[in-house]
XYZ file of C-alpha atoms in Angstrom:
165
model
C 0.000 0.000 0.000
C 1.331 3.417 -0.990
C 1.714 5.910 1.862
C 0.495 9.485 1.588
C 2.978 11.725 -0.243
C 4.638 8.802 -2.012
C 4.834 8.931 -5.840
C 4.603 5.916 -8.051
C 7.401 5.118 -10.491
C 5.037 5.971 -13.333
C 4.450 9.458 -11.940
C 8.197 9.996 -11.498
C 8.824 8.985 -15.105
C 6.209 11.458 -16.335
C 7.315 14.400 -14.222
C 11.072 13.975 -14.515
C 13.803 12.608 -12.345
C 13.594 12.221 -8.620
C 16.331 13.749 -6.505
C 18.808 14.000 -9.368
C 18.316 10.551 -10.844
C 17.931 9.889 -14.537
C 14.398 9.418 -15.925
C 15.068 5.657 -15.788
C 15.710 5.914 -12.040
C 19.463 5.318 -12.273
C 22.011 7.403 -10.357
C 23.036 10.539 -12.213
C 26.362 10.020 -14.043
C 27.809 13.123 -12.372
C 27.092 11.632 -8.930
C 28.666 8.350 -10.044
C 31.763 10.208 -11.287
C 32.132 12.132 -8.004
C 31.706 8.893 -6.068
C 34.446 7.211 -8.099
C 36.785 10.120 -7.406
C 35.975 9.840 -3.689
C 36.809 6.119 -3.730
C 39.963 6.730 -5.789
C 41.265 9.276 -3.278
C 40.363 7.157 -0.246
C 42.182 4.143 -1.688
C 45.216 6.199 -2.749
C 45.593 7.303 0.874
C 45.226 3.719 2.117
C 42.138 4.511 4.182
C 39.507 1.812 4.592
C 35.829 2.457 4.028
C 35.189 1.904 7.718
C 37.981 4.291 8.790
C 36.820 7.181 6.616
C 33.199 6.616 7.582
C 34.133 6.768 11.274
C 36.203 9.934 10.727
C 33.220 11.497 8.933
C 30.674 10.399 11.547
C 28.640 8.221 9.212
C 28.126 4.538 8.564
C 30.311 2.687 6.091
C 27.110 1.788 4.211
C 26.367 5.482 3.659
C 29.907 6.113 2.448
C 29.679 3.103 0.122
C 26.470 4.544 -1.356
C 28.285 7.834 -1.959
C 31.137 6.017 -3.661
C 28.868 4.166 -6.080
C 26.693 7.221 -6.748
C 23.553 5.640 -5.290
C 23.242 8.542 -2.837
C 24.042 12.130 -3.715
C 26.665 13.980 -1.670
C 25.488 17.309 -0.256
C 27.681 20.379 -0.625
C 28.513 20.457 3.094
C 29.361 16.758 3.129
C 31.554 17.150 0.015
C 33.306 20.052 1.747
C 34.000 17.858 4.790
C 35.170 14.936 2.649
C 37.535 17.197 0.706
C 39.033 18.435 3.967
C 39.381 14.942 5.402
C 41.006 13.658 2.186
C 43.188 16.771 1.810
C 41.931 17.770 -1.656
C 40.069 20.748 -3.050
C 36.414 20.474 -4.035
C 37.593 20.714 -7.657
C 39.322 17.348 -7.295
C 35.982 15.551 -7.371
C 35.156 17.033 -10.792
C 38.591 16.970 -12.450
C 38.736 14.799 -15.532
C 34.991 14.671 -16.069
C 34.250 14.307 -19.771
C 31.879 16.677 -21.553
C 29.203 14.034 -22.028
C 29.001 13.272 -18.308
C 29.079 16.976 -17.441
C 26.154 17.581 -19.791
C 23.943 15.214 -17.784
C 23.127 17.704 -15.055
C 19.957 16.721 -13.161
C 18.235 19.933 -14.226
C 18.279 18.675 -17.829
C 15.950 15.846 -16.793
C 13.402 18.276 -15.403
C 10.224 18.745 -17.432
C 10.702 22.479 -16.866
C 14.207 22.610 -18.369
C 13.097 23.175 -21.959
C 10.411 25.618 -20.856
C 12.991 27.591 -18.894
C 15.244 27.768 -21.957
C 12.296 28.948 -24.070
C 11.470 31.605 -21.474
C 15.088 32.830 -21.474
C 14.973 33.164 -25.273
C 11.671 35.023 -24.940
C 13.157 37.452 -22.432
C 16.133 38.127 -24.714
C 13.735 39.311 -27.432
C 11.750 41.706 -25.254
C 12.216 45.280 -26.347
C 10.683 46.933 -23.268
C 13.748 48.281 -21.423
C 11.948 48.028 -18.069
C 11.843 44.228 -18.391
C 15.525 43.759 -19.208
C 18.028 42.354 -16.719
C 20.387 45.253 -17.460
C 17.757 47.725 -16.275
C 17.354 45.931 -12.975
C 21.118 45.852 -12.464
C 21.379 49.565 -13.233
C 18.597 50.442 -10.796
C 20.160 48.272 -8.089
C 23.573 49.900 -8.589
C 21.975 53.363 -8.499
C 20.337 52.699 -5.137
C 23.578 51.298 -3.729
C 25.101 54.783 -4.011
C 24.990 56.059 -0.428
C 25.466 59.732 -1.251
C 22.084 60.824 -2.659
C 23.565 64.012 -4.151
C 26.003 61.885 -6.166
C 23.163 59.575 -7.232
C 21.035 62.509 -8.402
C 23.985 63.994 -10.307
C 24.519 60.647 -12.012
C 20.855 60.508 -12.983
C 21.070 64.025 -14.460
C 24.218 63.063 -16.380
C 22.571 59.952 -17.851
C 19.476 61.947 -18.789
C 21.625 64.599 -20.520
C 23.564 61.924 -22.418
C 20.321 60.278 -23.546
C 18.958 63.612 -24.825
C 22.218 64.373 -26.634
C 22.297 61.015 -28.441
C 18.578 60.769 -29.252
């Protein structure tokens, strides 16, 4: 019997991946790659699965799931692992091929293509009030603490606009 809040596999397939998995339910290739790098570093240092798990305050089963990509590693946990294994965060992504890197979990989202379409739509909007640049300019203007300087800048921009119109 399905508990409340639980989705069926069919629903997951229709709506996209669950927690970064592929639409087929397999671990994301990026998570698998990071897990392999974790295992590679642990073994190169001669540390057992049990030892590293104990140092990290987790079970060896959890660490094994990280190493095979079955469970995703959170940013804070990756930070701790990097420190414990004396590597930078970058180490876990070094050597990743372009194909694997292109399999970001967001690409499995049903909203991914819609988001890309919306971005293209926004790029073609000619109303300057809806452009990202306008928002950045307004934000920068209001970050000027000296209001006299801000007003002078506004007058300068207005004069330049009139002169070039």
